[in-house]
Structure formats: C-alpha cells, structure tokens
PDB file of C-alpha atoms in Angstrom:
ATOM      1  CA  MET A   1     -58.448  18.410  22.353  1.00 81.00           C
ATOM      2  CA  THR A   2     -55.701  20.308  21.403  1.00 93.00           C
ATOM      3  CA  VAL A   3     -56.797  23.034  19.535  1.00 97.00           C
ATOM      4  CA  THR A   4     -54.490  24.799  16.743  1.00 98.00           C
ATOM      5  CA  VAL A   5     -54.593  28.752  16.367  1.00 98.00           C
ATOM      6  CA  GLY A   6     -52.918  31.309  13.956  1.00 98.00           C
ATOM      7  CA  VAL A   7     -52.374  34.614  15.464  1.00 98.00           C
ATOM      8  CA  ALA A   8     -52.828  38.177  13.535  1.00 98.00           C
ATOM      9  CA  GLY A   9     -51.230  40.926  14.744  1.00 97.00           C
ATOM     10  CA  ALA A  10     -48.428  38.796  16.283  1.00 97.00           C
ATOM     11  CA  THR A  11     -46.001  41.484  16.509  1.00 95.00           C
ATOM     12  CA  GLY A  12     -48.762  43.768  18.378  1.00 94.00           C
ATOM     13  CA  ARG A  13     -48.969  43.940  22.175  1.00 92.00           C
ATOM     14  CA  MET A  14     -52.084  41.743  22.513  1.00 95.00           C
ATOM     15  CA  GLY A  15     -50.644  39.323  19.791  1.00 96.00           C
ATOM     16  CA  GLU A  16     -47.542  38.632  21.871  1.00 96.00           C
ATOM     17  CA  ALA A  17     -49.602  38.321  24.612  1.00 96.00           C
ATOM     18  CA  VAL A  18     -51.639  35.650  22.911  1.00 97.00           C
ATOM     19  CA  ILE A  19     -48.730  33.850  21.748  1.00 97.00           C
ATOM     20  CA  ALA A  20     -47.441  33.798  24.955  1.00 96.00           C
ATOM     21  CA  ALA A  21     -50.401  32.478  26.772  1.00 97.00           C
ATOM     22  CA  ALA A  22     -50.551  29.978  24.473  1.00 97.00           C
ATOM     23  CA  ALA A  23     -47.011  28.522  25.315  1.00 94.00           C
ATOM     24  CA  ASP A  24     -48.438  27.540  28.994  1.00 93.00           C
ATOM     25  CA  ARG A  25     -51.350  25.985  27.735  1.00 95.00           C
ATOM     26  CA  ASP A  26     -51.711  22.090  26.881  1.00 94.00           C
ATOM     27  CA  ASP A  27     -54.690  22.588  24.769  1.00 95.00           C
ATOM     28  CA  ILE A  28     -53.630  25.199  22.561  1.00 96.00           C
ATOM     29  CA  ASN A  29     -50.943  24.861  19.556  1.00 96.00           C
ATOM     30  CA  VAL A  30     -50.043  27.947  17.442  1.00 97.00           C
ATOM     31  CA  ALA A  31     -49.730  27.122  14.054  1.00 96.00           C
ATOM     32  CA  LEU A  32     -48.716  30.350  12.453  1.00 97.00           C
ATOM     33  CA  ALA A  33     -48.670  33.811  13.466  1.00 98.00           C
ATOM     34  CA  VAL A  34     -48.701  36.950  11.159  1.00 98.00           C
ATOM     35  CA  SER A  35     -48.265  40.420  10.854  1.00 96.00           C
ATOM     36  CA  ARG A  36     -47.754  43.291   8.552  1.00 92.00           C
ATOM     37  CA  SER A  37     -43.861  43.461  10.193  1.00 90.00           C
ATOM     38  CA  PRO A  38     -42.928  39.827   9.719  1.00 90.00           C
ATOM     39  CA  GLY A  39     -39.201  38.436  10.099  1.00 88.00           C
ATOM     40  CA  ALA A  40     -39.462  38.676  14.372  1.00 87.00           C
ATOM     41  CA  HIS A  41     -40.186  35.465  16.340  1.00 92.00           C
ATOM     42  CA  VAL A  42     -42.315  35.550  19.632  1.00 92.00           C
ATOM     43  CA  GLU A  43     -41.700  32.722  22.211  1.00 91.00           C
ATOM     44  CA  GLY A  44     -40.187  30.838  19.651  1.00 92.00           C
ATOM     45  CA  VAL A  45     -42.859  31.402  16.967  1.00 94.00           C
ATOM     46  CA  GLU A  46     -42.055  32.804  13.561  1.00 96.00           C
ATOM     47  CA  VAL A  47     -43.935  35.683  12.529  1.00 97.00           C
ATOM     48  CA  GLU A  48     -44.745  35.549   8.859  1.00 97.00           C
ATOM     49  CA  ASP A  49     -46.031  38.151   6.124  1.00 97.00           C
ATOM     50  CA  ALA A  50     -49.783  38.506   6.711  1.00 97.00           C
ATOM     51  CA  ALA A  51     -50.019  39.224   2.803  1.00 97.00           C
ATOM     52  CA  ASP A  52     -49.402  35.113   2.933  1.00 97.00           C
ATOM     53  CA  LEU A  53     -52.348  34.333   5.305  1.00 98.00           C
ATOM     54  CA  PRO A  54     -54.641  32.888   2.469  1.00 98.00           C
ATOM     55  CA  GLY A  55     -51.931  30.516   1.563  1.00 97.00           C
ATOM     56  CA  LEU A  56     -50.808  29.698   5.027  1.00 97.00           C
ATOM     57  CA  LEU A  57     -54.560  29.070   6.094  1.00 98.00           C
ATOM     58  CA  GLU A  58     -54.592  26.422   3.167  1.00 97.00           C
ATOM     59  CA  ARG A  59     -51.432  24.756   4.095  1.00 97.00           C
ATOM     60  CA  ARG A  60     -51.428  25.049   8.343  1.00 97.00           C
ATOM     61  CA  THR A  61     -55.050  24.400   8.479  1.00 97.00           C
ATOM     62  CA  PRO A  62     -55.707  26.099  12.005  1.00 98.00           C
ATOM     63  CA  ASP A  63     -59.198  25.719  13.839  1.00 98.00           C
ATOM     64  CA  VAL A  64     -59.142  29.523  14.706  1.00 98.00           C
ATOM     65  CA  LEU A  65     -57.523  32.450  13.991  1.00 98.00           C
ATOM     66  CA  VAL A  66     -57.074  35.114  16.802  1.00 98.00           C
ATOM     67  CA  ASP A  67     -57.299  38.513  15.519  1.00 98.00           C
ATOM     68  CA  PHE A  68     -55.858  41.520  17.588  1.00 97.00           C
ATOM     69  CA  THR A  69     -54.806  43.988  14.756  1.00 97.00           C
ATOM     70  CA  GLY A  70     -57.018  47.128  13.417  1.00 95.00           C
ATOM     71  CA  PRO A  71     -60.291  47.756  11.732  1.00 96.00           C
ATOM     72  CA  ALA A  72     -59.217  47.379   7.939  1.00 97.00           C
ATOM     73  CA  ALA A  73     -56.891  44.213   8.783  1.00 97.00           C
ATOM     74  CA  CYS A  74     -59.968  42.534  10.813  1.00 98.00           C
ATOM     75  CA  ILE A  75     -62.296  43.151   8.190  1.00 98.00           C
ATOM     76  CA  GLU A  76     -60.042  41.505   5.174  1.00 98.00           C
ATOM     77  CA  TYR A  77     -58.709  38.422   7.802  1.00 98.00           C
ATOM     78  CA  ALA A  78     -62.560  37.812   8.672  1.00 98.00           C
ATOM     79  CA  ALA A  79     -63.195  37.264   4.930  1.00 98.00           C
ATOM     80  CA  THR A  80     -59.957  35.538   4.451  1.00 98.00           C
ATOM     81  CA  CYS A  81     -61.168  32.990   7.189  1.00 98.00           C
ATOM     82  CA  ALA A  82     -64.382  32.563   5.790  1.00 98.00           C
ATOM     83  CA  ASP A  83     -63.218  31.854   2.343  1.00 98.00           C
ATOM     84  CA  ALA A  84     -60.922  29.088   4.247  1.00 98.00           C
ATOM     85  CA  GLY A  85     -63.114  27.714   6.387  1.00 98.00           C
ATOM     86  CA  VAL A  86     -61.207  28.641   9.470  1.00 98.00           C
ATOM     87  CA  ALA A  87     -63.244  29.897  12.724  1.00 98.00           C
ATOM     88  CA  PHE A  88     -62.754  33.774  13.475  1.00 98.00           C
ATOM     89  CA  VAL A  89     -62.130  35.228  16.969  1.00 98.00           C
ATOM     90  CA  SER A  90     -61.440  38.682  17.344  1.00 98.00           C
ATOM     91  CA  GLY A  91     -60.804  41.426  19.965  1.00 96.00           C
ATOM     92  CA  THR A  92     -60.098  44.357  17.644  1.00 96.00           C
ATOM     93  CA  THR A  93     -61.799  47.707  18.631  1.00 91.00           C
ATOM     94  CA  GLY A  94     -62.597  50.955  16.635  1.00 90.00           C
ATOM     95  CA  LEU A  95     -64.610  48.919  14.465  1.00 93.00           C
ATOM     96  CA  SER A  96     -67.291  51.023  12.249  1.00 94.00           C
ATOM     97  CA  GLU A  97     -70.859  49.730  11.716  1.00 93.00           C
ATOM     98  CA  GLY A  98     -69.862  48.793   8.436  1.00 96.00           C
ATOM     99  CA  GLY A  99     -67.048  46.852   9.771  1.00 96.00           C
ATOM    100  CA  PHE A 100     -69.351  44.950  11.894  1.00 96.00           C
ATOM    101  CA  ASP A 101     -71.631  44.026   9.039  1.00 98.00           C
ATOM    102  CA  ALA A 102     -68.507  42.548   7.199  1.00 97.00           C
ATOM    103  CA  LEU A 103     -67.902  40.463  10.539  1.00 98.00           C
ATOM    104  CA  HIS A 104     -71.517  39.478  10.544  1.00 98.00           C
ATOM    105  CA  GLU A 105     -71.041  38.543   6.401  1.00 98.00           C
ATOM    106  CA  ALA A 106     -68.225  36.234   7.467  1.00 98.00           C
ATOM    107  CA  ALA A 107     -70.370  34.653  10.110  1.00 98.00           C
ATOM    108  CA  ALA A 108     -72.696  33.308   7.442  1.00 98.00           C
ATOM    109  CA  ASP A 109     -69.875  30.834   6.322  1.00 98.00           C
ATOM    110  CA  VAL A 110     -67.861  30.280   9.635  1.00 98.00           C
ATOM    111  CA  PRO A 111     -68.065  30.785  13.443  1.00 98.00           C
ATOM    112  CA  VAL A 112     -67.044  34.074  14.512  1.00 98.00           C
ATOM    113  CA  LEU A 113     -66.831  35.292  18.106  1.00 98.00           C
ATOM    114  CA  TYR A 114     -66.517  39.157  18.514  1.00 97.00           C
ATOM    115  CA  ALA A 115     -65.793  40.633  22.184  1.00 96.00           C
ATOM    116  CA  SER A 116     -64.412  44.103  22.943  1.00 92.00           C
ATOM    117  CA  ASN A 117     -62.893  42.795  26.004  1.00 94.00           C
ATOM    118  CA  PHE A 118     -61.975  39.160  26.807  1.00 96.00           C
ATOM    119  CA  SER A 119     -61.672  39.520  30.672  1.00 94.00           C
ATOM    120  CA  ARG A 120     -64.063  37.794  32.833  1.00 93.00           C
ATOM    121  CA  GLY A 121     -63.690  40.454  35.269  1.00 94.00           C
ATOM    122  CA  ILE A 122     -65.391  42.861  32.902  1.00 95.00           C
ATOM    123  CA  ALA A 123     -68.130  40.427  32.083  1.00 93.00           C
ATOM    124  CA  ALA A 124     -69.062  40.799  35.747  1.00 94.00           C
ATOM    125  CA  LEU A 125     -68.673  44.281  35.562  1.00 96.00           C
ATOM    126  CA  ARG A 126     -71.022  44.316  32.536  1.00 95.00           C
ATOM    127  CA  ARG A 127     -73.774  42.539  34.878  1.00 94.00           C
ATOM    128  CA  ALA A 128     -73.226  44.704  37.542  1.00 97.00           C
ATOM    129  CA  VAL A 129     -73.878  47.799  35.638  1.00 97.00           C
ATOM    130  CA  ARG A 130     -76.910  46.323  34.117  1.00 96.00           C
ATOM    131  CA  GLU A 131     -78.178  45.745  37.447  1.00 97.00           C
ATOM    132  CA  ALA A 132     -77.101  48.852  39.252  1.00 98.00           C
ATOM    133  CA  VAL A 133     -78.172  51.512  36.478  1.00 97.00           C
ATOM    134  CA  PRO A 134     -81.914  51.075  36.961  1.00 97.00           C
ATOM    135  CA  ALA A 135     -81.947  50.180  40.741  1.00 97.00           C
ATOM    136  CA  LEU A 136     -80.002  53.881  40.860  1.00 97.00           C
ATOM    137  CA  ASP A 137     -82.742  55.502  38.620  1.00 93.00           C
ATOM    138  CA  GLY A 138     -82.425  59.169  37.992  1.00 93.00           C
ATOM    139  CA  TYR A 139     -78.662  58.978  39.314  1.00 97.00           C
ATOM    140  CA  ASP A 140     -76.105  60.669  37.146  1.00 97.00           C
ATOM    141  CA  ILE A 141     -73.730  58.565  35.645  1.00 98.00           C
ATOM    142  CA  GLU A 142     -69.929  59.085  34.322  1.00 98.00           C
ATOM    143  CA  LEU A 143     -67.976  56.696  32.470  1.00 98.00           C
ATOM    144  CA  THR A 144     -63.848  57.010  32.601  1.00 98.00           C
ATOM    145  CA  GLU A 145     -61.631  54.633  30.979  1.00 98.00           C
ATOM    146  CA  THR A 146     -57.907  54.831  30.897  1.00 98.00           C
ATOM    147  CA  HIS A 147     -55.425  52.820  28.477  1.00 97.00           C
ATOM    148  CA  HIS A 148     -51.426  52.978  27.695  1.00 95.00           C
ATOM    149  CA  ASN A 149     -50.072  55.655  25.708  1.00 96.00           C
ATOM    150  CA  ALA A 150     -50.117  54.339  22.137  1.00 92.00           C
ATOM    151  CA  LYS A 151     -53.819  52.934  22.117  1.00 92.00           C
ATOM    152  CA  ARG A 152     -55.456  54.449  19.008  1.00 88.00           C
ATOM    153  CA  ASP A 153     -59.271  54.514  19.589  1.00 91.00           C
ATOM    154  CA  ALA A 154     -60.874  56.615  22.020  1.00 94.00           C
ATOM    155  CA  PRO A 155     -63.135  55.797  23.801  1.00 95.00           C
ATOM    156  CA  SER A 156     -62.342  52.169  24.215  1.00 95.00           C
ATOM    157  CA  GLY A 157     -64.309  49.430  22.933  1.00 93.00           C
ATOM    158  CA  THR A 158     -64.916  48.148  26.488  1.00 95.00           C
ATOM    159  CA  ALA A 159     -66.420  51.615  27.119  1.00 97.00           C
ATOM    160  CA  LEU A 160     -68.589  51.715  24.263  1.00 96.00           C
ATOM    161  CA  THR A 161     -69.949  48.144  25.531  1.00 95.00           C
ATOM    162  CA  LEU A 162     -70.310  49.598  28.854  1.00 97.00           C
ATOM    163  CA  LEU A 163     -72.339  52.691  27.455  1.00 97.00           C
ATOM    164  CA  ASP A 164     -74.651  50.384  25.492  1.00 96.00           C
ATOM    165  CA  ASP A 165     -75.502  48.446  28.927  1.00 97.00           C
ATOM    166  CA  ILE A 166     -76.493  51.413  30.446  1.00 97.00           C
ATOM    167  CA  ASP A 167     -78.555  52.606  26.975  1.00 97.00           C
ATOM    168  CA  ASP A 168     -80.052  49.111  27.471  1.00 96.00           C
ATOM    169  CA  ALA A 169     -80.853  49.402  31.041  1.00 95.00           C
ATOM    170  CA  ARG A 170     -82.260  52.994  30.830  1.00 94.00           C
ATOM    171  CA  GLY A 171     -82.772  53.745  27.570  1.00 93.00           C
ATOM    172  CA  GLU A 172     -80.810  56.087  25.197  1.00 93.00           C
ATOM    173  CA  SER A 173     -78.834  59.098  26.656  1.00 93.00           C
ATOM    174  CA  PRO A 174     -76.767  61.774  25.249  1.00 95.00           C
ATOM    175  CA  ARG A 175     -73.330  60.995  25.690  1.00 96.00           C
ATOM    176  CA  VAL A 176     -70.903  64.027  26.259  1.00 96.00           C
ATOM    177  CA  HIS A 177     -66.978  63.352  25.703  1.00 96.00           C
ATOM    178  CA  GLY A 178     -64.867  65.540  28.205  1.00 93.00           C
ATOM    179  CA  ARG A 179     -66.250  69.024  29.426  1.00 91.00           C
ATOM    180  CA  GLU A 180     -64.651  72.246  28.581  1.00 90.00           C
ATOM    181  CA  GLY A 181     -65.784  76.222  29.712  1.00 93.00           C
ATOM    182  CA  GLU A 182     -69.490  76.510  30.644  1.00 91.00           C
ATOM    183  CA  ALA A 183     -71.101  73.293  30.120  1.00 89.00           C
ATOM    184  CA  PRO A 184     -74.082  72.723  32.745  1.00 90.00           C
ATOM    185  CA  ARG A 185     -75.026  69.028  32.785  1.00 91.00           C
ATOM    186  CA  ASP A 186     -78.129  67.471  31.429  1.00 88.00           C
ATOM    187  CA  GLU A 187     -79.823  65.325  33.953  1.00 85.00           C
ATOM    188  CA  ARG A 188     -80.017  62.415  31.439  1.00 90.00           C
ATOM    189  CA  GLU A 189     -76.490  62.623  29.876  1.00 96.00           C
ATOM    190  CA  ILE A 190     -73.415  60.359  30.372  1.00 97.00           C
ATOM    191  CA  GLY A 191     -70.090  61.440  31.018  1.00 97.00           C
ATOM    192  CA  VAL A 192     -67.596  59.902  29.103  1.00 97.00           C
ATOM    193  CA  HIS A 193     -63.720  60.478  29.937  1.00 97.00           C
ATOM    194  CA  ALA A 194     -60.599  58.714  28.293  1.00 97.00           C
ATOM    195  CA  ARG A 195     -57.100  58.903  29.441  1.00 97.00           C
ATOM    196  CA  ARG A 196     -53.898  57.518  27.745  1.00 98.00           C
ATOM    197  CA  ALA A 197     -50.912  57.183  29.733  1.00 97.00           C
ATOM    198  CA  GLY A 198     -47.900  55.050  30.335  1.00 96.00           C
ATOM    199  CA  ASP A 199     -48.435  51.510  29.660  1.00 93.00           C
ATOM    200  CA  ILE A 200     -51.457  50.892  31.645  1.00 95.00           C
ATOM    201  CA  ALA A 201     -53.287  47.365  30.423  1.00 93.00           C
ATOM    202  CA  GLY A 202     -56.685  48.816  30.865  1.00 94.00           C
ATOM    203  CA  GLU A 203     -59.009  50.562  33.576  1.00 97.00           C
ATOM    204  CA  HIS A 204     -62.497  51.337  33.763  1.00 98.00           C
ATOM    205  CA  GLU A 205     -64.936  53.122  36.073  1.00 98.00           C
ATOM    206  CA  VAL A 206     -68.913  53.633  35.655  1.00 98.00           C
ATOM    207  CA  LEU A 207     -69.718  56.424  38.523  1.00 98.00           C
ATOM    208  CA  LEU A 208     -73.423  56.732  39.667  1.00 98.00           C
ATOM    209  CA  ALA A 209     -74.414  59.611  42.090  1.00 98.00           C
ATOM    210  CA  GLY A 210     -77.168  61.074  43.511  1.00 97.00           C
ATOM    211  CA  ASN A 211     -79.372  61.495  46.619  1.00 96.00           C
ATOM    212  CA  HIS A 212     -76.109  62.127  48.604  1.00 97.00           C
ATOM    213  CA  GLU A 213     -74.449  58.982  47.665  1.00 98.00           C
ATOM    214  CA  SER A 214     -72.379  57.556  44.926  1.00 98.00           C
ATOM    215  CA  LEU A 215     -71.328  54.108  43.654  1.00 98.00           C
ATOM    216  CA  SER A 216     -68.026  53.365  41.818  1.00 98.00           C
ATOM    217  CA  LEU A 217     -67.880  50.187  39.540  1.00 98.00           C
ATOM    218  CA  THR A 218     -64.416  49.555  38.610  1.00 98.00           C
ATOM    219  CA  HIS A 219     -62.285  47.369  36.796  1.00 97.00           C
ATOM    220  CA  ARG A 220     -58.475  47.383  36.543  1.00 97.00           C
ATOM    221  CA  ALA A 221     -56.259  44.728  34.351  1.00 94.00           C
ATOM    222  CA  GLY A 222     -52.695  44.457  35.958  1.00 92.00           C
ATOM    223  CA  SER A 223     -51.855  42.719  32.240  1.00 92.00           C
ATOM    224  CA  ARG A 224     -52.747  42.181  28.694  1.00 92.00           C
ATOM    225  CA  GLY A 225     -52.220  38.473  29.796  1.00 94.00           C
ATOM    226  CA  VAL A 226     -55.869  38.627  31.418  1.00 95.00           C
ATOM    227  CA  PHE A 227     -57.465  39.639  27.612  1.00 95.00           C
ATOM    228  CA  ALA A 228     -55.210  36.881  25.870  1.00 97.00           C
ATOM    229  CA  ALA A 229     -55.880  34.243  28.179  1.00 96.00           C
ATOM    230  CA  GLY A 230     -59.792  35.135  27.534  1.00 96.00           C
ATOM    231  CA  ALA A 231     -59.098  35.084  23.729  1.00 97.00           C
ATOM    232  CA  LEU A 232     -57.747  31.588  24.100  1.00 97.00           C
ATOM    233  CA  ASP A 233     -60.587  30.270  25.818  1.00 97.00           C
ATOM    234  CA  ALA A 234     -62.962  31.593  23.255  1.00 97.00           C
ATOM    235  CA  ALA A 235     -60.750  30.089  20.492  1.00 98.00           C
ATOM    236  CA  ALA A 236     -61.128  26.646  22.215  1.00 97.00           C
ATOM    237  CA  TRP A 237     -64.687  27.063  22.642  1.00 97.00           C
ATOM    238  CA  VAL A 238     -65.669  28.568  19.194  1.00 97.00           C
ATOM    239  CA  ALA A 239     -63.330  25.935  17.484  1.00 96.00           C
ATOM    240  CA  ASP A 240     -65.870  23.557  16.629  1.00 93.00           C
ATOM    241  CA  ARG A 241     -68.972  25.307  16.295  1.00 97.00           C
ATOM    242  CA  ASP A 242     -71.495  25.699  13.195  1.00 98.00           C
ATOM    243  CA  ALA A 243     -71.091  29.142  11.553  1.00 98.00           C
ATOM    244  CA  GLY A 244     -72.717  32.038  13.311  1.00 98.00           C
ATOM    245  CA  TRP A 245     -72.168  34.829  15.308  1.00 98.00           C
ATOM    246  CA  TYR A 246     -70.892  34.116  18.985  1.00 98.00           C
ATOM    247  CA  ASP A 247     -70.154  36.517  22.332  1.00 93.00           C
ATOM    248  CA  PHE A 248     -68.032  35.854  24.997  1.00 94.00           C
ATOM    249  CA  THR A 249     -70.737  35.782  27.463  1.00 91.00           C
ATOM    250  CA  GLU A 250     -71.549  32.505  25.914  1.00 94.00           C
ATOM    251  CA  VAL A 251     -68.119  31.021  26.473  1.00 94.00           C
ATOM    252  CA  LEU A 252     -68.456  32.131  30.549  1.00 90.00           C
ATOM    253  CA  GLU A 253     -71.850  30.579  30.450  1.00 83.00           C
TER     254      GLU A 253
END
C-alpha cells in the first residue's frame, strides 16, 4: 500500500531530507509540501505556502502530515490536521508542556505520533541507558550533545528524552547545565552540556563514572537521512491507526 504524505517545513534541513528520502521509496508518495517560504522545488516537489495548508489538506487528501518545523507551527499544524482528519507525525523539538498538551488534544481526533528522535540507533541507546543506570547505582552521570550551528533549542529534544529515561531509572535528579567558576559536583546531579558547531547532524553521549571505571554510551548520526527514514517509517505505520497518541518505539516493535 502506498501512503501519501504532506511535508511541513519543506525548505528546512529536515523537511528537505524527508522529501529526498521519500523519493527513494515505493511505499511513500509526497502529495504536498509547505513552508513559510514557498516557491522552491525540493526533489521536483513544489513547495507551497503553509498558510494554504487547510485547503491543501482538503484537496490533496494525504494520509499523514510529517512535521519538522518550530513549536508554534507544530501546534498550529496539529490542530489543522485534527480538523481535516489527517494523521500527524512530528519530530519538532523545543515544545513546552503546553505544546505537548496541544498535540494530545489533536490526538483525540486523529492519530498523532511524536518523537524527539526518529533514529533506530537512538532507540537502542535509550534501552542501553535504562539498563546501565540502575546497574551502576551511585555513579556520576554526564550527558553531552552536539548539533549543527543553526539548531535553536538546547539541550536537544533527544537529550531531554535521555534525561527523562535516567530519571525513570533512578529517580529525579537535579540537572546542571554547564559549569563555571567554583562548582563542586553534587553526588546526585546530572551534568548537561550542549555544543553547537558546523553541520553536525547529531551526537549524544551518556557518561557514567565511579568505582575507578567509566562507561560511555554514544550515538552519532552521520546524516539527517537517518531521521528522515525513521519519520517516513512512522508515517507509513501510523497512517491507518485509530485516533490516539503513539510513540516511535511502537513502530520499531
């Protein structure tokens, strides 16, 4: 079965990667692409004005809208999809608690699948972290993430997800974002460090150290195509689901 998708944020790094990845798949067809900066073509697909999204959804009737935009646009597009009866897949990061509430509201009407990261490797890293943290009880934990120099939110959405996994494994811990001056380490704190440089697609490291040893769990993405492929896997999987909230781990399982 061919799944038809719309792509929001089509002129952004991830939007372009999603359209490029779709061009290589027989099970995905791009029905529309929108951006706040229309007029371009990506892989032969015309990028139209995001302001026209409600009408485009009605005329083109995609199965799913794939969204990599910003928090405000993500919330708007989720509501638009709920009104149109179109499934919504989003990897937009930087959402506030209210933003997630808005996505959950949309999930009452259509299937909504959200992930801070659509990499299969990150899913494996999360499982490893949830196993390692309780096994190394009392060890110091530091998390470092590195992304390209145009990324706006820090820490990354993936880093925040990993921090939540750590909290789930050992209880909530204070998070210290960088250190400066006299800053003795609390035994329960988690050091969080964000780096921005070049065109790095994404790197995440969880370091556990204690008892004269250290364990480093690291994931590096060599291309945004990794995330685009996962987002399209999610779109194909969620297209015929009932309304509700879904997670990328369900796609992998």
